[in-house]
């Protein structure tokens, strides 16, 4: 079957499963709605998605957004509940596509699905927020709750808490995140590419609040391995997948997120660590360069790459490979860790930040991050941070002799 036939064949099944999961998994708001109402809504949404994915016709989705935004906003639903409900469509349809399609047909279908949902979720969010802003005076308390819920979603996109984090042999991973507003434009995470390789990314979108947070949400979904940007399927080969090099990943993001779409500066660092063989490869899209801190206290800046994302490939995204040894550490960060001032207006700056990192080199990575945060707080002396502060640290442990 081709994509159109799949959507037609499985349409009713997807709509029913979607309604059941909305009722059971999303929130009390959905659980309290009659199932027949939810089924009618998901059936209409499925038809709208079919027109968009199969024929590029978003008119039914636009009409659906107007109807559902009014229904859910007046029903007291939060933006985060509606976003989660719509994103659930992807989790239902992807396994069907994986079962029915292969090779380029599968990749094209996944790209069409992702493009549809990215556009829809952004349009949905914009419309929802415009309606909420129109009622700002009488709905201020509710809007604050929505922002807190959105911050909760953003927190879910960060690496897992330690007690839930999968154990990775030879690596210790720690992170810190402090948004300057309730929600912000920074995001980072760890991607399990296969048994030997991990991907690490950090993204900084200019601005604060909901718009940049929505951009980071979209990109974090795009970088998930099943989306085909970081891991590419190769049916018939052994192994039947290929890890996409960092330069190609950034090039794909450059195409997917053009400047004209958001009119925001977007920087990204993406690196892949080969845990078994002790190597890393990275590419940097105008992001503050990560620090490779060696056990003797010397450090290198990982600067190879290209321009900010969205400029249409005016320069290639160069890559660089590095060998890593036991005791080495990598520190990823955004410019919020040094672009802030104290009460006298003195800038913390990169030079002071690098000196602080060097002074902490003998500590474990978690203690290093704690020391950086303490150094920032000591310098700021209670002043409000002007930007998000994001830190992601990686420490390389002694590898097995046979590794």
Tab-separated table of C-alpha atoms in Angstrom:
chain	number	residue	atom	x	y	z
A	1	UNK	CA	0.000	0.000	0.000
A	2	UNK	CA	1.069	3.583	-0.558
A	3	UNK	CA	0.652	6.327	2.059
A	4	UNK	CA	-2.793	7.356	0.845
A	5	UNK	CA	-4.079	3.782	0.980
A	6	UNK	CA	-2.642	3.311	4.470
A	7	UNK	CA	-4.364	6.421	5.796
A	8	UNK	CA	-7.646	5.326	4.222
A	9	UNK	CA	-7.377	1.718	5.418
A	10	UNK	CA	-6.404	2.503	9.004
A	11	UNK	CA	-8.341	5.781	9.390
A	12	UNK	CA	-11.154	4.465	11.586
A	13	UNK	CA	-8.795	2.313	13.656
A	14	UNK	CA	-6.483	5.271	14.315
A	15	UNK	CA	-9.379	7.566	15.245
A	16	UNK	CA	-10.799	5.038	17.727
A	17	UNK	CA	-7.428	4.265	19.305
A	18	UNK	CA	-6.743	7.994	19.531
A	19	UNK	CA	-10.047	8.612	21.332
A	20	UNK	CA	-9.397	5.723	23.746
A	21	UNK	CA	-5.941	7.016	24.620
A	22	UNK	CA	-7.193	10.580	25.047
A	23	UNK	CA	-9.786	9.271	27.465
A	24	UNK	CA	-7.351	7.101	29.445
A	25	UNK	CA	-3.926	8.737	29.276
A	26	UNK	CA	-3.915	12.524	28.836
A	27	UNK	CA	-5.792	14.296	31.644
A	28	UNK	CA	-8.910	14.394	33.803
A	29	UNK	CA	-10.300	16.942	31.360
A	30	UNK	CA	-10.354	14.420	28.538
A	31	UNK	CA	-11.358	11.550	30.829
A	32	UNK	CA	-14.488	13.469	31.868
A	33	UNK	CA	-15.673	13.976	28.263
A	34	UNK	CA	-18.143	11.465	26.719
A	35	UNK	CA	-16.295	8.911	24.603
A	36	UNK	CA	-18.594	9.512	21.611
A	37	UNK	CA	-17.599	13.192	21.643
A	38	UNK	CA	-13.906	12.321	21.725
A	39	UNK	CA	-14.364	9.808	18.895
A	40	UNK	CA	-16.150	12.397	16.761
A	41	UNK	CA	-13.317	14.857	17.404
A	42	UNK	CA	-10.523	12.387	16.595
A	43	UNK	CA	-12.373	11.204	13.478
A	44	UNK	CA	-12.568	14.769	12.205
A	45	UNK	CA	-8.925	15.364	13.114
A	46	UNK	CA	-7.873	12.177	11.313
A	47	UNK	CA	-9.720	13.277	8.171
A	48	UNK	CA	-8.042	16.686	8.342
A	49	UNK	CA	-4.629	15.086	8.810
A	50	UNK	CA	-5.310	12.793	5.829
A	51	UNK	CA	-5.984	15.788	3.572
A	52	UNK	CA	-2.799	17.506	4.767
A	53	UNK	CA	-0.459	14.488	4.670
A	54	UNK	CA	-1.723	12.903	1.464
A	55	UNK	CA	-2.660	15.999	-0.552
A	56	UNK	CA	-0.986	18.979	1.146
A	57	UNK	CA	-4.416	20.499	1.852
A	58	UNK	CA	-4.441	22.184	5.275
A	59	UNK	CA	-7.870	23.817	4.932
A	60	UNK	CA	-9.613	21.080	6.940
A	61	UNK	CA	-6.973	21.329	9.673
A	62	UNK	CA	-7.411	25.111	9.837
A	63	UNK	CA	-11.182	24.682	10.217
A	64	UNK	CA	-10.665	21.981	12.831
A	65	UNK	CA	-8.289	24.227	14.813
A	66	UNK	CA	-10.885	27.043	14.972
A	67	UNK	CA	-13.564	24.643	16.216
A	68	UNK	CA	-11.456	22.748	18.762
A	69	UNK	CA	-9.617	25.797	20.143
A	70	UNK	CA	-12.929	27.418	21.034
A	71	UNK	CA	-14.300	24.161	22.458
A	72	UNK	CA	-11.267	23.365	24.596
A	73	UNK	CA	-10.516	26.909	25.747
A	74	UNK	CA	-14.075	27.426	26.918
A	75	UNK	CA	-13.943	23.975	28.537
A	76	UNK	CA	-11.004	25.010	30.720
A	77	UNK	CA	-8.360	22.881	29.009
A	78	UNK	CA	-4.742	24.021	29.141
A	79	UNK	CA	-2.570	24.474	26.061
A	80	UNK	CA	-0.287	21.678	27.252
A	81	UNK	CA	-3.206	19.208	27.389
A	82	UNK	CA	-4.257	20.020	23.828
A	83	UNK	CA	-0.679	19.855	22.517
A	84	UNK	CA	-0.149	16.484	24.150
A	85	UNK	CA	-3.435	15.222	22.744
A	86	UNK	CA	-2.533	16.222	19.194
A	87	UNK	CA	1.025	14.855	19.431
A	88	UNK	CA	-0.483	11.471	20.391
A	89	UNK	CA	-1.547	11.015	16.740
A	90	UNK	CA	2.112	10.559	15.799
A	91	UNK	CA	2.680	7.801	18.344
A	92	UNK	CA	-0.310	5.870	16.961
A	93	UNK	CA	0.452	6.266	13.252
A	94	UNK	CA	4.243	5.735	13.223
A	95	UNK	CA	4.093	1.991	14.119
A	96	UNK	CA	1.601	1.477	11.283
A	97	UNK	CA	3.890	3.231	8.807
A	98	UNK	CA	6.841	1.153	9.988
A	99	UNK	CA	4.801	-1.999	9.400
A	100	UNK	CA	3.481	-1.099	5.943
A	101	UNK	CA	6.267	0.917	4.291
A	102	UNK	CA	9.962	0.531	3.611
A	103	UNK	CA	12.953	2.441	2.310
A	104	UNK	CA	12.253	5.811	0.685
A	105	UNK	CA	8.483	5.361	0.947
A	106	UNK	CA	8.801	5.079	4.729
A	107	UNK	CA	11.139	8.064	4.983
A	108	UNK	CA	8.862	10.202	2.798
A	109	UNK	CA	5.831	9.210	4.879
A	110	UNK	CA	7.567	10.066	8.170
A	111	UNK	CA	8.711	13.412	6.795
A	112	UNK	CA	5.173	14.194	5.593
A	113	UNK	CA	3.749	13.256	8.988
A	114	UNK	CA	6.309	15.356	10.844
A	115	UNK	CA	5.766	18.345	8.561
A	116	UNK	CA	2.018	18.114	9.018
A	117	UNK	CA	2.149	17.869	12.808
A	118	UNK	CA	4.803	20.563	13.206
A	119	UNK	CA	2.728	23.026	11.184
A	120	UNK	CA	-0.476	21.987	12.899
A	121	UNK	CA	0.877	22.201	16.450
A	122	UNK	CA	2.362	25.634	15.799
A	123	UNK	CA	-0.880	26.874	14.199
A	124	UNK	CA	-2.871	25.280	17.014
A	125	UNK	CA	-0.702	26.940	19.663
A	126	UNK	CA	-0.784	30.357	17.984
A	127	UNK	CA	-4.567	30.306	17.637
A	128	UNK	CA	-5.046	29.006	21.165
A	129	UNK	CA	-2.777	31.686	22.637
A	130	UNK	CA	-4.399	34.479	20.616
A	131	UNK	CA	-7.770	33.523	22.067
A	132	UNK	CA	-6.303	33.369	25.553
A	133	UNK	CA	-4.621	36.765	25.172
A	134	UNK	CA	-7.928	38.310	24.082
A	135	UNK	CA	-9.274	37.373	27.511
A	136	UNK	CA	-6.104	38.329	29.363
A	137	UNK	CA	-7.684	40.539	32.021
A	138	UNK	CA	-10.229	38.018	33.276
A	139	UNK	CA	-8.098	34.971	32.490
A	140	UNK	CA	-4.686	36.046	33.837
A	141	UNK	CA	-4.603	33.399	36.524
A	142	UNK	CA	-5.482	30.688	34.016
A	143	UNK	CA	-2.813	31.921	31.607
A	144	UNK	CA	-0.191	31.733	34.349
A	145	UNK	CA	-1.200	28.124	34.947
A	146	UNK	CA	-0.831	27.393	31.230
A	147	UNK	CA	2.691	28.831	31.228
A	148	UNK	CA	3.617	26.682	34.194
A	149	UNK	CA	2.210	23.637	32.386
A	150	UNK	CA	4.244	24.536	29.304
A	151	UNK	CA	7.322	24.779	31.510
A	152	UNK	CA	6.512	21.276	32.716
A	153	UNK	CA	6.480	20.073	29.108
A	154	UNK	CA	9.833	21.757	28.544
A	155	UNK	CA	11.235	20.027	31.602
A	156	UNK	CA	10.038	16.692	30.160
A	157	UNK	CA	12.175	17.356	27.073
A	158	UNK	CA	15.323	17.568	29.198
A	159	UNK	CA	17.358	14.466	30.098
A	160	UNK	CA	15.709	12.023	32.492
A	161	UNK	CA	16.108	12.456	36.227
A	162	UNK	CA	18.913	10.362	37.627
A	163	UNK	CA	16.660	7.695	39.125
A	164	UNK	CA	14.952	7.188	35.740
A	165	UNK	CA	18.000	7.702	33.535
A	166	UNK	CA	19.338	4.617	31.719
A	167	UNK	CA	22.778	3.676	33.007
A	168	UNK	CA	25.472	4.248	30.393
A	169	UNK	CA	28.695	2.363	30.835
A	170	UNK	CA	31.799	4.577	30.877
A	171	UNK	CA	29.820	7.844	31.076
A	172	UNK	CA	28.484	10.086	33.795
A	173	UNK	CA	25.957	12.670	32.582
A	174	UNK	CA	24.749	15.629	34.634
A	175	UNK	CA	22.802	18.798	33.790
A	176	UNK	CA	21.460	22.066	35.147
A	177	UNK	CA	18.706	24.244	33.683
A	178	UNK	CA	17.462	27.608	34.966
A	179	UNK	CA	15.091	29.521	32.656
A	180	UNK	CA	15.111	33.312	33.013
A	181	UNK	CA	11.322	33.258	32.550
A	182	UNK	CA	8.752	30.566	33.336
A	183	UNK	CA	9.688	28.984	30.014
A	184	UNK	CA	12.572	29.831	27.708
A	185	UNK	CA	14.379	29.176	24.457
A	186	UNK	CA	16.999	26.660	25.617
A	187	UNK	CA	16.691	22.901	25.258
A	188	UNK	CA	19.136	20.007	25.435
A	189	UNK	CA	18.999	16.252	25.662
A	190	UNK	CA	20.719	12.906	25.219
A	191	UNK	CA	19.698	10.585	22.358
A	192	UNK	CA	20.378	6.846	22.466
A	193	UNK	CA	21.385	6.186	18.853
A	194	UNK	CA	22.406	2.536	19.344
A	195	UNK	CA	24.237	0.366	21.877
A	196	UNK	CA	27.576	2.163	21.366
A	197	UNK	CA	26.620	5.697	20.358
A	198	UNK	CA	24.925	8.561	22.152
A	199	UNK	CA	23.914	11.878	20.620
A	200	UNK	CA	24.034	15.090	22.650
A	201	UNK	CA	22.476	18.348	21.541
A	202	UNK	CA	21.962	21.808	22.962
A	203	UNK	CA	19.779	24.432	21.290
A	204	UNK	CA	19.340	28.135	21.980
A	205	UNK	CA	16.478	30.050	20.353
A	206	UNK	CA	16.548	33.813	20.825
A	207	UNK	CA	13.893	35.304	23.069
A	208	UNK	CA	11.876	34.115	26.051
A	209	UNK	CA	8.377	32.845	26.722
A	210	UNK	CA	6.057	30.698	24.642
A	211	UNK	CA	7.204	31.359	21.005
A	212	UNK	CA	10.847	30.234	21.395
A	213	UNK	CA	9.763	27.391	23.686
A	214	UNK	CA	7.481	26.091	20.925
A	215	UNK	CA	10.379	26.186	18.471
A	216	UNK	CA	12.558	24.163	20.849
A	217	UNK	CA	9.698	21.697	21.322
A	218	UNK	CA	9.434	21.175	17.569
A	219	UNK	CA	13.186	20.689	17.112
A	220	UNK	CA	13.444	18.257	20.016
A	221	UNK	CA	10.762	16.127	18.350
A	222	UNK	CA	12.521	16.356	14.990
A	223	UNK	CA	15.763	15.036	16.505
A	224	UNK	CA	14.165	11.895	17.935
A	225	UNK	CA	15.756	8.819	16.275
A	226	UNK	CA	12.479	7.546	14.824
A	227	UNK	CA	12.056	10.757	12.810
A	228	UNK	CA	14.953	9.871	10.482
A	229	UNK	CA	17.117	12.955	11.060
A	230	UNK	CA	19.606	11.418	13.492
A	231	UNK	CA	19.231	7.706	12.600
A	232	UNK	CA	18.491	6.657	9.025
A	233	UNK	CA	16.853	3.316	8.210
A	234	UNK	CA	18.664	1.001	5.753
A	235	UNK	CA	16.377	-1.989	5.226
A	236	UNK	CA	18.142	-5.041	3.834
A	237	UNK	CA	21.528	-4.090	5.274
A	238	UNK	CA	23.223	-5.255	8.438
A	239	UNK	CA	22.861	-3.269	10.572
A	240	UNK	CA	19.613	-1.987	9.090
A	241	UNK	CA	20.244	1.626	10.109
A	242	UNK	CA	22.841	4.364	9.746
A	243	UNK	CA	23.769	7.015	12.309
A	244	UNK	CA	23.570	10.370	10.538
A	245	UNK	CA	26.776	12.462	10.896
A	246	UNK	CA	26.442	15.728	12.863
A	247	UNK	CA	27.072	17.927	9.829
A	248	UNK	CA	24.195	16.304	7.949
A	249	UNK	CA	21.906	16.662	10.962
A	250	UNK	CA	22.599	20.394	11.143
A	251	UNK	CA	22.148	20.731	7.392
A	252	UNK	CA	18.723	19.063	7.669
A	253	UNK	CA	17.727	21.445	10.486
A	254	UNK	CA	18.964	24.374	8.402
A	255	UNK	CA	16.535	23.328	5.661
A	256	UNK	CA	13.640	22.482	7.984
A	257	UNK	CA	13.818	25.684	10.069
A	258	UNK	CA	14.517	28.610	7.708
A	259	UNK	CA	14.921	32.086	9.147
A	260	UNK	CA	11.747	33.271	7.386
A	261	UNK	CA	9.662	30.749	9.319
A	262	UNK	CA	10.328	32.063	12.828
A	263	UNK	CA	12.590	35.147	12.471
A	264	UNK	CA	14.587	34.006	15.486
A	265	UNK	CA	18.268	33.243	15.926
A	266	UNK	CA	18.749	29.509	16.355
A	267	UNK	CA	22.092	27.984	17.385
A	268	UNK	CA	22.765	24.273	17.852
A	269	UNK	CA	25.641	22.056	18.970
A	270	UNK	CA	25.281	18.377	18.130
A	271	UNK	CA	27.860	15.739	18.972
A	272	UNK	CA	27.976	11.962	18.841
A	273	UNK	CA	29.972	9.965	21.384
A	274	UNK	CA	31.262	6.479	20.584
A	275	UNK	CA	31.232	5.071	24.109
A	276	UNK	CA	32.960	1.810	23.234
A	277	UNK	CA	35.932	3.243	21.320
A	278	UNK	CA	36.351	6.545	23.139
A	279	UNK	CA	35.770	8.999	20.296
A	280	UNK	CA	33.447	11.885	19.550
A	281	UNK	CA	32.432	13.734	16.412
A	282	UNK	CA	30.579	17.037	16.401
A	283	UNK	CA	29.431	20.033	14.387
A	284	UNK	CA	28.564	23.458	15.753
A	285	UNK	CA	25.959	25.834	14.287
A	286	UNK	CA	27.236	29.119	15.790
A	287	UNK	CA	26.600	27.859	19.340
A	288	UNK	CA	28.974	28.778	22.193
A	289	UNK	CA	31.718	26.152	21.760
A	290	UNK	CA	31.602	23.234	24.221
A	291	UNK	CA	34.650	22.756	26.403
A	292	UNK	CA	36.617	19.509	26.194
A	293	UNK	CA	38.293	19.512	29.606
A	294	UNK	CA	41.214	17.133	29.924
A	295	UNK	CA	42.204	15.442	33.145
A	296	UNK	CA	45.314	17.658	33.466
A	297	UNK	CA	43.188	20.829	33.441
A	298	UNK	CA	43.883	21.881	29.852
A	299	UNK	CA	40.902	22.359	27.609
A	300	UNK	CA	39.895	22.697	23.985
A	301	UNK	CA	36.946	24.579	22.500
A	302	UNK	CA	34.810	22.587	20.038
A	303	UNK	CA	34.293	25.308	17.434
A	304	UNK	CA	34.135	23.484	14.072
A	305	UNK	CA	30.851	23.963	12.266
A	306	UNK	CA	29.008	26.711	10.435
A	307	UNK	CA	26.495	29.542	10.761
A	308	UNK	CA	23.255	29.799	12.720
A	309	UNK	CA	20.464	27.486	11.604
A	310	UNK	CA	18.122	28.799	8.930
A	311	UNK	CA	20.357	30.716	6.531
A	312	UNK	CA	19.868	28.324	3.631
A	313	UNK	CA	23.191	26.501	3.663
A	314	UNK	CA	25.376	29.527	2.852
A	315	UNK	CA	28.293	27.673	4.470
A	316	UNK	CA	28.809	23.926	4.978
A	317	UNK	CA	28.616	22.558	8.507
A	318	UNK	CA	32.122	21.238	9.131
A	319	UNK	CA	32.784	18.322	11.474
A	320	UNK	CA	35.656	17.483	13.789
A	321	UNK	CA	36.544	14.186	15.474
A	322	UNK	CA	38.331	13.889	18.824
A	323	UNK	CA	39.758	11.032	20.855
A	324	UNK	CA	38.633	10.995	24.476
A	325	UNK	CA	40.301	9.410	27.499
A	326	UNK	CA	39.235	8.366	30.965
A	327	UNK	CA	38.885	11.466	33.115
A	328	UNK	CA	38.087	13.790	30.212
A	329	UNK	CA	34.941	15.871	30.500
A	330	UNK	CA	32.782	17.781	28.044
A	331	UNK	CA	30.748	20.808	29.031
A	332	UNK	CA	27.908	22.052	26.803
A	333	UNK	CA	26.301	25.369	27.700
A	334	UNK	CA	24.392	28.362	26.348
A	335	UNK	CA	25.580	31.964	26.433
A	336	UNK	CA	23.367	32.583	29.450
A	337	UNK	CA	26.183	31.213	31.639
A	338	UNK	CA	28.398	34.237	30.922
A	339	UNK	CA	26.262	36.971	29.311
A	340	UNK	CA	24.897	38.540	32.481
A	341	UNK	CA	25.911	41.447	34.688
A	342	UNK	CA	26.189	42.148	38.400
A	343	UNK	CA	24.545	45.074	40.204
A	344	UNK	CA	27.321	47.393	38.968
A	345	UNK	CA	26.795	46.445	35.351
A	346	UNK	CA	30.007	44.397	35.050
A	347	UNK	CA	29.732	41.528	32.594
A	348	UNK	CA	30.640	38.028	33.798
A	349	UNK	CA	32.076	37.177	30.371
A	350	UNK	CA	33.670	34.190	28.661
A	351	UNK	CA	37.145	34.771	30.115
A	352	UNK	CA	35.886	34.591	33.684
A	353	UNK	CA	33.711	31.589	32.807
A	354	UNK	CA	36.647	29.656	31.287
A	355	UNK	CA	38.797	30.434	34.327
A	356	UNK	CA	36.036	29.157	36.620
A	357	UNK	CA	35.772	25.888	34.671
A	358	UNK	CA	39.551	25.358	34.773
A	359	UNK	CA	39.582	25.906	38.531
A	360	UNK	CA	37.042	23.092	38.965
A	361	UNK	CA	38.647	20.547	36.603
A	362	UNK	CA	39.636	18.026	39.307
A	363	UNK	CA	36.056	17.550	40.517
A	364	UNK	CA	33.480	15.094	39.231
A	365	UNK	CA	31.220	16.490	36.537
A	366	UNK	CA	28.252	16.953	38.867
A	367	UNK	CA	30.380	18.960	41.298
A	368	UNK	CA	31.730	21.042	38.401
A	369	UNK	CA	28.201	22.024	37.374
A	370	UNK	CA	27.361	22.859	40.995
A	371	UNK	CA	30.505	24.995	41.177
A	372	UNK	CA	29.583	26.881	38.003
A	373	UNK	CA	26.078	27.605	39.261
A	374	UNK	CA	27.525	28.776	42.583
A	375	UNK	CA	30.008	31.015	40.763
A	376	UNK	CA	27.189	32.546	38.708
A	377	UNK	CA	25.083	33.192	41.806
A	378	UNK	CA	28.028	34.711	43.685
A	379	UNK	CA	28.782	37.092	40.825
A	380	UNK	CA	25.140	38.038	40.153
A	381	UNK	CA	24.521	38.813	43.846
A	382	UNK	CA	20.774	38.460	43.529
A	383	UNK	CA	20.440	40.213	40.175
A	384	UNK	CA	17.869	38.678	37.805
A	385	UNK	CA	19.409	36.610	35.005
A	386	UNK	CA	18.849	38.113	31.554
A	387	UNK	CA	18.942	34.740	29.767
A	388	UNK	CA	18.367	31.035	30.358
A	389	UNK	CA	21.234	29.144	31.990
A	390	UNK	CA	21.769	25.648	30.570
A	391	UNK	CA	24.605	23.254	31.407
A	392	UNK	CA	25.101	19.669	30.218
A	393	UNK	CA	28.182	17.821	31.458
A	394	UNK	CA	29.678	14.503	30.346
A	395	UNK	CA	32.501	12.680	32.157
A	396	UNK	CA	34.304	9.745	30.569
A	397	UNK	CA	35.075	6.902	32.930
A	398	UNK	CA	37.680	4.153	32.597
A	399	UNK	CA	36.692	1.789	29.777
A	400	UNK	CA	36.785	-1.985	29.907
A	401	UNK	CA	40.070	-3.366	28.626
A	402	UNK	CA	38.287	-5.296	25.876
A	403	UNK	CA	36.257	-2.241	24.828
